[in-house]
XYZ file of C-alpha atoms in Angstrom:
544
model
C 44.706 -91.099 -1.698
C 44.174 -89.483 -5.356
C 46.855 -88.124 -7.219
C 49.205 -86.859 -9.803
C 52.661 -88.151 -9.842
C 54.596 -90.758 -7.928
C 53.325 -91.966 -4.632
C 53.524 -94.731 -2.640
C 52.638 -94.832 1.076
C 53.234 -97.727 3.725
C 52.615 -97.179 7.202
C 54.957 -99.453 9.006
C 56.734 -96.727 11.161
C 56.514 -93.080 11.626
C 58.341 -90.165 10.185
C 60.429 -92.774 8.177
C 60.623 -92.309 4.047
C 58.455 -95.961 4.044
C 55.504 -94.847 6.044
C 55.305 -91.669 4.062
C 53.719 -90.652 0.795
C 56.065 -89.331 -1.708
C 54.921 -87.385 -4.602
C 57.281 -86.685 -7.110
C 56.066 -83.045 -9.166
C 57.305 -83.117 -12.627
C 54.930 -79.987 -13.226
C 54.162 -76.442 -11.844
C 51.282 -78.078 -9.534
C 50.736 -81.482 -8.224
C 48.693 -82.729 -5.354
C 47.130 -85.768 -3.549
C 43.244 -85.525 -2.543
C 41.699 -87.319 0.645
C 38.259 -87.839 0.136
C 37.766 -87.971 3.870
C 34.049 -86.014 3.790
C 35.477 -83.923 7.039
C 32.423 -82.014 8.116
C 33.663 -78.501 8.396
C 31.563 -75.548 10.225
C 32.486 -71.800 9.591
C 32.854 -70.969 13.079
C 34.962 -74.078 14.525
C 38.121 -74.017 12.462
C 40.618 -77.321 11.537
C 43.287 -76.752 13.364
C 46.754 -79.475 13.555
C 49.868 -80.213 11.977
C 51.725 -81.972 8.655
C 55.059 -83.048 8.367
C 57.016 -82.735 5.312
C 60.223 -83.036 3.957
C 61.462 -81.831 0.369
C 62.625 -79.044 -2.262
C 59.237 -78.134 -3.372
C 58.748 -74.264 -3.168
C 55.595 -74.313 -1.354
C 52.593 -76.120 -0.460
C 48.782 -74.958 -0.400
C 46.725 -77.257 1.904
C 43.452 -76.641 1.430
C 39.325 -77.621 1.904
C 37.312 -78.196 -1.267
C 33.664 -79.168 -1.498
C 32.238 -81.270 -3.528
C 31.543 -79.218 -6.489
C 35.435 -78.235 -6.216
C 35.013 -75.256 -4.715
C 37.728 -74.495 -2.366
C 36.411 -73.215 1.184
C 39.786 -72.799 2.953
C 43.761 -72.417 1.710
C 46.594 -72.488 3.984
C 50.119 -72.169 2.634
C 53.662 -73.503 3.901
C 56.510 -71.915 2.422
C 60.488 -72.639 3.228
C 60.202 -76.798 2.760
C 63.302 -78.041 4.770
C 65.009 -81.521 3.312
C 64.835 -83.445 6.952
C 61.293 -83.768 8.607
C 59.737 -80.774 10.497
C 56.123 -80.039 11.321
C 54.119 -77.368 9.938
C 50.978 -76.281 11.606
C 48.389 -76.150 9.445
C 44.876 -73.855 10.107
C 41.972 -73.891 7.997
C 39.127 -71.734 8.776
C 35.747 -72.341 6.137
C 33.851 -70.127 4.320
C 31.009 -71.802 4.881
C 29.750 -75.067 6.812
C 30.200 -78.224 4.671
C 29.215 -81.578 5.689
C 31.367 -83.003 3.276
C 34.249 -81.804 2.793
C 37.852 -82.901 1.034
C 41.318 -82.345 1.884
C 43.691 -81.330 -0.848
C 47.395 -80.894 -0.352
C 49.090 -79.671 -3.486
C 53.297 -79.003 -4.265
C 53.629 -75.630 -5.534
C 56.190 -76.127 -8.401
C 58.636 -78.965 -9.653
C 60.534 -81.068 -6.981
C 60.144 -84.183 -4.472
C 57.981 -83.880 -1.513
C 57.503 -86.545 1.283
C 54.391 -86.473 3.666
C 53.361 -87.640 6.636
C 51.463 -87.633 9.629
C 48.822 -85.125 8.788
C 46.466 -84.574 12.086
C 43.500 -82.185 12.004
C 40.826 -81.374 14.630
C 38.270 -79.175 15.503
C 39.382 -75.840 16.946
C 36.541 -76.997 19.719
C 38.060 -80.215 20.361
C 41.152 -78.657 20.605
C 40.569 -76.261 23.594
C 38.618 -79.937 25.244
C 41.557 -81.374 25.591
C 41.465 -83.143 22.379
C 37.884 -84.424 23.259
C 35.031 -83.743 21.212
C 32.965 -82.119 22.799
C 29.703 -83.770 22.301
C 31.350 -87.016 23.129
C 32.575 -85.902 26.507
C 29.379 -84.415 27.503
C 28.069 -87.675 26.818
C 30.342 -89.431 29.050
C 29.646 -86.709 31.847
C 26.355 -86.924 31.476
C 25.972 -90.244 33.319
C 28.417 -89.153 36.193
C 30.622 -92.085 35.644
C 31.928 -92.503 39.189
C 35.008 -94.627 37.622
C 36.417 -95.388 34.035
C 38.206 -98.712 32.864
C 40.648 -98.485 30.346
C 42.123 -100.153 27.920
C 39.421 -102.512 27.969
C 38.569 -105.285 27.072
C 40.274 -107.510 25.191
C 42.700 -104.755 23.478
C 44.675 -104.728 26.903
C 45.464 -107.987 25.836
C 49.693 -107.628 25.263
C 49.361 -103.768 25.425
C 52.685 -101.872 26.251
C 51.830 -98.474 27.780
C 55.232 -97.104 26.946
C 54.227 -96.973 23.557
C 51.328 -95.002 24.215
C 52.617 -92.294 26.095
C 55.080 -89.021 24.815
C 54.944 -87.300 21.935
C 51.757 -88.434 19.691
C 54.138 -88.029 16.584
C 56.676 -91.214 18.016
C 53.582 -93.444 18.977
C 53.898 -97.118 17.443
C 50.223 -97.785 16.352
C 48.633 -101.606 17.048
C 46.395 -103.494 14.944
C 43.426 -104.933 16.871
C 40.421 -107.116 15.613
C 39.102 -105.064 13.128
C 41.457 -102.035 13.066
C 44.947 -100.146 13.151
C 44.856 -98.469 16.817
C 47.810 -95.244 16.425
C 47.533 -94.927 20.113
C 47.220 -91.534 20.282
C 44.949 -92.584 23.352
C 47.167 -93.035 25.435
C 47.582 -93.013 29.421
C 47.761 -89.301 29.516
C 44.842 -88.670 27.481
C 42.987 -91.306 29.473
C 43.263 -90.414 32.701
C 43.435 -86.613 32.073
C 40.127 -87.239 30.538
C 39.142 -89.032 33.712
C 40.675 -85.912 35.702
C 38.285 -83.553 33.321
C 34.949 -85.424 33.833
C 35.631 -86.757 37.784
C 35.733 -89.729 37.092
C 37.965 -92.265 39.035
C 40.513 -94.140 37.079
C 41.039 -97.624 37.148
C 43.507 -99.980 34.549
C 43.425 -103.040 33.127
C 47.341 -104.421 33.160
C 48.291 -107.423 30.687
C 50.083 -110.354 31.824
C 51.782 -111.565 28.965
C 48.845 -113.872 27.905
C 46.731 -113.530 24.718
C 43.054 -115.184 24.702
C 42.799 -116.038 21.038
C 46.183 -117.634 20.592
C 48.309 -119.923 22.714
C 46.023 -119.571 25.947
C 49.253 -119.383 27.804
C 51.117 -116.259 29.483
C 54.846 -116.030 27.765
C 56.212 -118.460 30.380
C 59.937 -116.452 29.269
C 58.698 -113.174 29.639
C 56.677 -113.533 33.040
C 59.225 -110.507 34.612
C 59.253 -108.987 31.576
C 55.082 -108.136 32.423
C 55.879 -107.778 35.702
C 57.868 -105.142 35.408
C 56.291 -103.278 33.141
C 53.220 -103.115 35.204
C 55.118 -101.673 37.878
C 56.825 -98.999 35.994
C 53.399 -98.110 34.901
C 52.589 -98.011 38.628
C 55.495 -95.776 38.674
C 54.133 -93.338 35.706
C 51.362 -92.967 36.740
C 51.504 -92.593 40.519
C 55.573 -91.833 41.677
C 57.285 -88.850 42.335
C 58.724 -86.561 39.833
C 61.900 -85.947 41.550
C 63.286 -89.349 42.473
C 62.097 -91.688 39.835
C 62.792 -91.787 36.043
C 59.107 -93.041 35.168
C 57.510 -89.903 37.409
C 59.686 -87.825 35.944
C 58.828 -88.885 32.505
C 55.442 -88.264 32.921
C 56.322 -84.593 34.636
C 58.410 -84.117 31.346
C 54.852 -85.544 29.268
C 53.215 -82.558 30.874
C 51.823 -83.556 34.592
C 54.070 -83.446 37.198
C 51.701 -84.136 39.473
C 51.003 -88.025 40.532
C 47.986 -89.201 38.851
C 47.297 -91.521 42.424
C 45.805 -93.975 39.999
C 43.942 -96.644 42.576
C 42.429 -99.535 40.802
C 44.703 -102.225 39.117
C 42.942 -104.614 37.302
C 45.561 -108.176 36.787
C 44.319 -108.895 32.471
C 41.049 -109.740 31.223
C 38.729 -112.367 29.886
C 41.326 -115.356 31.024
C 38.646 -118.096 30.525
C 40.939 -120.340 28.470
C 43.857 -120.144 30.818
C 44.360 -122.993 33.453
C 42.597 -121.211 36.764
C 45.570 -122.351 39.068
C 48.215 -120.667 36.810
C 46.361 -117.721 36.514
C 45.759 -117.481 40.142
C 49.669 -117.892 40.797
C 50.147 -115.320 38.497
C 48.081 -112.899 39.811
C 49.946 -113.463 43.466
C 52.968 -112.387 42.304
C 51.593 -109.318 40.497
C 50.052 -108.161 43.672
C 52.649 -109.078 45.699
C 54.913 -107.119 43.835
C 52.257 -104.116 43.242
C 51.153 -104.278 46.735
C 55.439 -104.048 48.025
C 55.740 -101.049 46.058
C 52.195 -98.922 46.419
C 50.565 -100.453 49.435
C 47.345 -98.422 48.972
C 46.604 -99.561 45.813
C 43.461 -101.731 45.002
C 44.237 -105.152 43.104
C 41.612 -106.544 40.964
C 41.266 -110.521 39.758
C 40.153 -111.335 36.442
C 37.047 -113.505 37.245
C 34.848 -115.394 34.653
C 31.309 -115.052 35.587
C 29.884 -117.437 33.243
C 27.394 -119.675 33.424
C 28.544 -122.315 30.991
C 31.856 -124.254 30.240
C 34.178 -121.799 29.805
C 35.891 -120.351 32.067
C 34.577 -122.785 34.829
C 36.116 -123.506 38.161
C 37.892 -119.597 37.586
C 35.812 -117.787 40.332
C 36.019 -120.345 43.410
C 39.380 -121.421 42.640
C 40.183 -117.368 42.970
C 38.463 -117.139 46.133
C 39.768 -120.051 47.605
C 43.615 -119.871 46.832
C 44.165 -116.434 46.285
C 41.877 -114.390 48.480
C 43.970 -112.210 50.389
C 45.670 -110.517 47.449
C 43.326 -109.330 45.500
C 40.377 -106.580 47.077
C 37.749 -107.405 44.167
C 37.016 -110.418 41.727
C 35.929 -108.823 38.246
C 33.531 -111.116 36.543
C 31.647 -110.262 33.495
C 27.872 -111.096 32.143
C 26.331 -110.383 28.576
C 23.293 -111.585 27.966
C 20.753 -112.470 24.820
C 18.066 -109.953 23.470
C 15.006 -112.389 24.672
C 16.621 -112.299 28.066
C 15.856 -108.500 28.682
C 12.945 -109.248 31.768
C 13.804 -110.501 35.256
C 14.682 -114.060 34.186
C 17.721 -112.632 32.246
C 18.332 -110.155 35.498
C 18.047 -112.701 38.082
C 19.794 -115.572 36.518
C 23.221 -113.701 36.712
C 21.894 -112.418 40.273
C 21.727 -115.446 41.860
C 25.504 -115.874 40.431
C 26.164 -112.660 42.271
C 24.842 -113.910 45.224
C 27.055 -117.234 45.044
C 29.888 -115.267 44.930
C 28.953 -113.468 47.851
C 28.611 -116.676 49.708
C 32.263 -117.880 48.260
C 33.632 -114.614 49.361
C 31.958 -114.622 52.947
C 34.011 -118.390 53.270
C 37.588 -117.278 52.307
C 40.551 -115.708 53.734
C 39.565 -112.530 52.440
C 35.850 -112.010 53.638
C 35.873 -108.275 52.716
C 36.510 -109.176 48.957
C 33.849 -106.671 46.960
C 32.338 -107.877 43.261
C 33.404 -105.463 40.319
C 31.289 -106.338 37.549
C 34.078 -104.699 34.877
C 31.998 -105.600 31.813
C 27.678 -106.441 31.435
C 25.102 -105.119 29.265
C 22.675 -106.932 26.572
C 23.216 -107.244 23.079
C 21.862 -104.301 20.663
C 20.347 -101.158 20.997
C 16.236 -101.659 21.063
C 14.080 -101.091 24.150
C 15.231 -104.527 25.775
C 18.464 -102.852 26.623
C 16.957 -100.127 28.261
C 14.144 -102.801 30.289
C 17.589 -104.857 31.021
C 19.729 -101.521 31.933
C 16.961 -100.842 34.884
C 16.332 -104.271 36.215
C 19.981 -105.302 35.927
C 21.475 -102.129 37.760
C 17.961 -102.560 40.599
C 19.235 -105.931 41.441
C 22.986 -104.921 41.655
C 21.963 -102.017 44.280
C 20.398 -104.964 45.812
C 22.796 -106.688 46.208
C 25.263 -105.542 48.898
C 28.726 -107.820 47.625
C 28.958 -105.949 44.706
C 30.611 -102.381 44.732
C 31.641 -101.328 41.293
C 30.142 -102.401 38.140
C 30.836 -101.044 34.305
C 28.672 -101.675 31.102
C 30.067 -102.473 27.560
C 30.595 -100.975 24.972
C 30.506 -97.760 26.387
C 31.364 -95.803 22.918
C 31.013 -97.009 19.377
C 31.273 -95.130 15.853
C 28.006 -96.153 13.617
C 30.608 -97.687 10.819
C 32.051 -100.172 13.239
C 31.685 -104.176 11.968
C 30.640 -105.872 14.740
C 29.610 -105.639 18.587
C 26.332 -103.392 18.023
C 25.652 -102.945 21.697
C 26.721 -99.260 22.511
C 25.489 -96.718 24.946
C 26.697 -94.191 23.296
C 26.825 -94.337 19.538
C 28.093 -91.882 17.102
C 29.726 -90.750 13.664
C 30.816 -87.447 12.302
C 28.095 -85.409 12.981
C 26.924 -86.153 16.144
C 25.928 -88.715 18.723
C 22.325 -90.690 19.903
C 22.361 -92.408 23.075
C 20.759 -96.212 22.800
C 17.723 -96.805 26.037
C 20.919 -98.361 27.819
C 22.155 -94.849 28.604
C 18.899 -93.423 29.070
C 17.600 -95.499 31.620
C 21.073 -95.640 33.414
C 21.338 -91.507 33.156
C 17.807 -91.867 34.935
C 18.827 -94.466 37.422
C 22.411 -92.429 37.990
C 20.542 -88.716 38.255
C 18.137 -90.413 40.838
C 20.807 -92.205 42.945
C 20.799 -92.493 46.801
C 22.514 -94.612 49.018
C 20.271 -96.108 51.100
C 18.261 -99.385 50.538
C 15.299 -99.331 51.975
C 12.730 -102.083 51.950
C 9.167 -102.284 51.174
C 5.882 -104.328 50.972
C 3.247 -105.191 48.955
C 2.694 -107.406 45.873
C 4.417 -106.089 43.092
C 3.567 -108.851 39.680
C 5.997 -108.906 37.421
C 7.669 -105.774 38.309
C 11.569 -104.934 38.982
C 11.422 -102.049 41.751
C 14.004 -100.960 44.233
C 13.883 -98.161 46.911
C 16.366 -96.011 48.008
C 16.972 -92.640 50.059
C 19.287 -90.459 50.807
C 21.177 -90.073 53.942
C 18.957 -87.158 55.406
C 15.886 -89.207 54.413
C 14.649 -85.950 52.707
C 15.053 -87.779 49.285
C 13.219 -91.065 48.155
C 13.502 -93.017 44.945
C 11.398 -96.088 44.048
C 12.622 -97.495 40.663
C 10.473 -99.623 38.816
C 11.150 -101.710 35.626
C 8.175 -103.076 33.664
C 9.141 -105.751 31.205
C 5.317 -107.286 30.251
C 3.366 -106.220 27.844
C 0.215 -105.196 31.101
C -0.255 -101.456 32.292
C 0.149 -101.632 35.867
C -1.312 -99.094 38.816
C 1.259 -99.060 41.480
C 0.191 -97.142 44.575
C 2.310 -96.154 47.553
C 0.527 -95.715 50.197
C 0.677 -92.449 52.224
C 3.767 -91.838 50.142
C 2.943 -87.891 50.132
C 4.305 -87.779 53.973
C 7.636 -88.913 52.186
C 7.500 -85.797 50.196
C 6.434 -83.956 46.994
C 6.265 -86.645 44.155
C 8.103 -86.242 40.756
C 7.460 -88.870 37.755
C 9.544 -89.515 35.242
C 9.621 -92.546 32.542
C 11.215 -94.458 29.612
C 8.733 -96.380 27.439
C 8.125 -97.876 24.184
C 7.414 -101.471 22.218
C 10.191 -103.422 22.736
C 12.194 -103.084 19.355
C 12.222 -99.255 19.263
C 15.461 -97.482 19.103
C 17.175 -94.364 18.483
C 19.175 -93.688 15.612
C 21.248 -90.694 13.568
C 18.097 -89.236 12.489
C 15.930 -89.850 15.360
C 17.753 -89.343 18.300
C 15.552 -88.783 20.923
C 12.681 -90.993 19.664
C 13.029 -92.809 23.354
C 13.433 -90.643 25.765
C 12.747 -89.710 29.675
C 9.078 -88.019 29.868
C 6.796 -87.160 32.625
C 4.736 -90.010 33.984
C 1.030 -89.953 34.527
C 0.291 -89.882 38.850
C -2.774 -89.012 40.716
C -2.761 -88.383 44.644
C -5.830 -90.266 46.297
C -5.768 -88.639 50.097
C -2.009 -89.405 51.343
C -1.354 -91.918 48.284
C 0.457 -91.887 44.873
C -0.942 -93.846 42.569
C 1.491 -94.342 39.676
C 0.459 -95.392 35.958
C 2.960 -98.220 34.812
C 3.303 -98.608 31.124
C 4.092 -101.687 29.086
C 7.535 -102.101 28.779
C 8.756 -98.878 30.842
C 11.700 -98.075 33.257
C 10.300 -95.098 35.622
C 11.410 -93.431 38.730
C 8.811 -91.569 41.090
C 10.690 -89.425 43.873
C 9.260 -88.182 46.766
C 11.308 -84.919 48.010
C 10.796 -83.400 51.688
C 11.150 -79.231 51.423
């Protein structure tokens, strides 16, 4: 923040005189700048709100370019001395990639700010969603969404991430100040908006970096508030304060949220206290919404850490919990079927754990996998990875990370979906999975024949009029893969994802890997299917 005057700014708490800035005007006109480079367009007005509090006359806030030029004004007259907020709308003359905010006191006097939030007019009317963002997000038909994460549910309080936006307390995590203005409702109205089903990560009091102990005092404490967020998001309006607090925060409705994950990432906690901790969360969760689905934190790692977690799990706590939640990341030179079936023979351990306990109709959600970057090799993995989890019958739900990621972030360069200001590209991660998820069917069917060094799986859909026969190629070799008489399963459609293996999208090239049409021939009743180096395809075979 650039200005004239006196200013100071600390951001501690909100709407409080030390979290604002304070500019003291000793002349006619005196202003801050934010050198923010909003991109502006003339036909999707900034549209929000400022607070202020003061004896200034007025106050222009306004758009400038870079040359100075201003592109939009908007002025706020009748300043009151206790905080209020002003909407503020700005409407360009002209689109501006990078544009500045200025917010200037009109005449002598004291002036306190805070709390300035702008959007897109477009965003806006989404919800607060950008648009382009969402329609990512739908455009893999994410059948469920887990939320907050990751390692930021680690001590979150959901009461301070629900209400008014303006009386949020923010929370620094790793790299960055969180305001939680993504809160429960915005989550799981944004889960509402793109059908997907919701499912929530709940802290237990224990933090993974420091202590690698739950707050032995504050056990209840956790507890409880895990079941009043049970209560906000899924009681009654009428007959208890949490469901009416969320009726009040704009749904009265119950949001019936389902899935309750118990923390994440526990690896450094002793198994056996974890386990005992997780019984009396689901006891408790269970007592009050029966229905609900309880999910274990399991470790699904192949080395030291974490050891012992999963089959201790299975075999003292199996009957409370209805899935174990491991979670598998693997190297960049692990991309081919080695990487993919080294964590699926895990998978298939598990099963075999599972089958032995008290709870034999335990399911596998695999809450977090995917490789690390953004070349081909995540796209290769993405297809293999998800072929051998359709395989394999144990596991019902499975979610990759990182899902979203702005370009500027430090670390963790593994995104499907990556993006900045301007726009969005998706990494071969979300293209092969958008492939795999538009081509789903539920049916595993077998097959024959030798396949090399390919990853395929079959499936078809429950009136057989639909089949899909996915096929990963991680080797360097062109392949010719026939299916015999595969015409009399129906009208063949080829589509496929290739390139060298350190090929990615970026900003400026977007769509440099991309689905295309694959090269077939039909030899009497046969499909003969050209395979290319390094490829993720799907041929499907549709009955009229």
């Amino acid at each position: 923040l650039i200005g004239k005057g006196s200013m100071s700014i600390d951001t501690d708490n909100p709407l409080n005189d030390k979290s604002s800035l304070h500019l003291v005007s000793t002349s006619r006109q005196a202003g801050i700048k934010q050198e923010a480079n909003f991109i502006v367009l003339k036909n999707d007005p900034l549209v929000g709100s400022i607070y202020l509090k003061g004896n200034i006359p007025s106050v222009s806030v306004r758009l400038v370019d870079k040359k100075k030029h201003i592109l939009a004004s908007a002025y706020i007259s009748g300043i009151k001395e206790e905080w209020t907020e002003y909407p503020v709308k700005l409407i360009s003359s002209k689109d501006e990639p990078e544009a500045d905010i200025e917010i200037m006191a009109m005449g002598k006097g004291i002036l306190d700010i805070d709390q300035f939030c702008m959007m897109n007019q477009s965003s806006a009317d989404n919800g607060g969603y950008r648009p382009d963002l969402a329609n990512a997000v739908a455009g893999i038909k994410p059948t469920a969404m887990r939320w907050p994460g990751g390692s930021f549910s680690e001590l979150y309080q959901f009461e301070k991430g629900i209400g008014p936006q303006k009386d949020r307390m923010g929370k620094l995590r790793w790299d960055d100040f969180d305001p939680l203005s993504f809160g429960t409702d915005e989550f799981l109205r944004f889960c509402e908006q793109i059908g997907a089903e919701p499912q929530i990560v709940v802290p237990i009091g224990y933090h993974n970096y420091a202590g690698y102990s739950p707050d032995k005092n504050g056990r209840q404490d956790w507890l409880q508030r895990a079941l009043d967020w049970m209560d906000y998001c899924n009681a009654d309006s009428d007959n208890n304060k949490w469901g009416k607090l969320r009726s009040e925060n704009g749904h009265p409705e119950p949001y019936n949220v389902k899935f309750w994950e118990i923390d994440n990432e526990v690896w450094k906690m002793d198994p056996k206290l974890y386990s005992q901790l997780v019984r009396m969360f689901s006891i408790a969760m269970k007592g009050r919404y029966p229905d609900v689905k309880i999910i274990g934190c399991g470790c699904g790692r192949l080395g030291k850490e974490g050891a012992g977690l999963d089959s201790i799990m299975i075999k003292d706590i199996a009957p409370y919990i209805d899935y174990i939640s491991p979670h598998y990341y693997q190297t960049m030179d692990k991309y081919a079927n080695n990487g993919v079936e080294e964590y699926g023979k895990y998978l298939d351990k598990l099963a075999d754990w599972i089958a032995l306990s008290d709870n034999p109709g335990m399911k596998i959600f695999l809450s977090e996998w995917n490789l690390d970057g953004i070349d081909m090799r995540t796209g290769l993995f993405a297809g293999g990875f998800l072929n051998r989890l359709e395989r394999t019958p144990s596991v019902e739900m499975a979610a990759p990370a990182l899902f979203l990621r702005h370009t500027s972030a430090p670390g963790w360069n593994n995104a499907f979906i990556n993006f900045d200001k301007y726009g969005w590209f998706p990494a071969p991660n979300y293209i092969v999975m958008q492939l795999w998820r538009d081509n789903f069917q539920p049916n595993v069917v077998s097959f024959t024949g030798n396949v090399g060094d390919l990853n395929i799986n079959s499936t078809t859909s429950d009136d057989r009029k639909t089949t899909c026969v996915k096929i990963v190629n991680p080797t360097e070799q062109e392949y010719s893969l026939t299916i015999k008489e595969g015409t009399i399963l129906g009208t063949p459609v080829f589509e496929t994802v290739y390139r060298d293996l350190t090929s990615r999208n970026t900003m400026t090239e977007p769509d440099k890997i991309k689905v295309e049409e694959g090269v077939f021939k039909v030899v009497a009743n046969d499909v003969v299917l050209n395979i290319e180096p390094y490829s993720a395809s799907v041929i499907k075979l549709i009955k009229q």
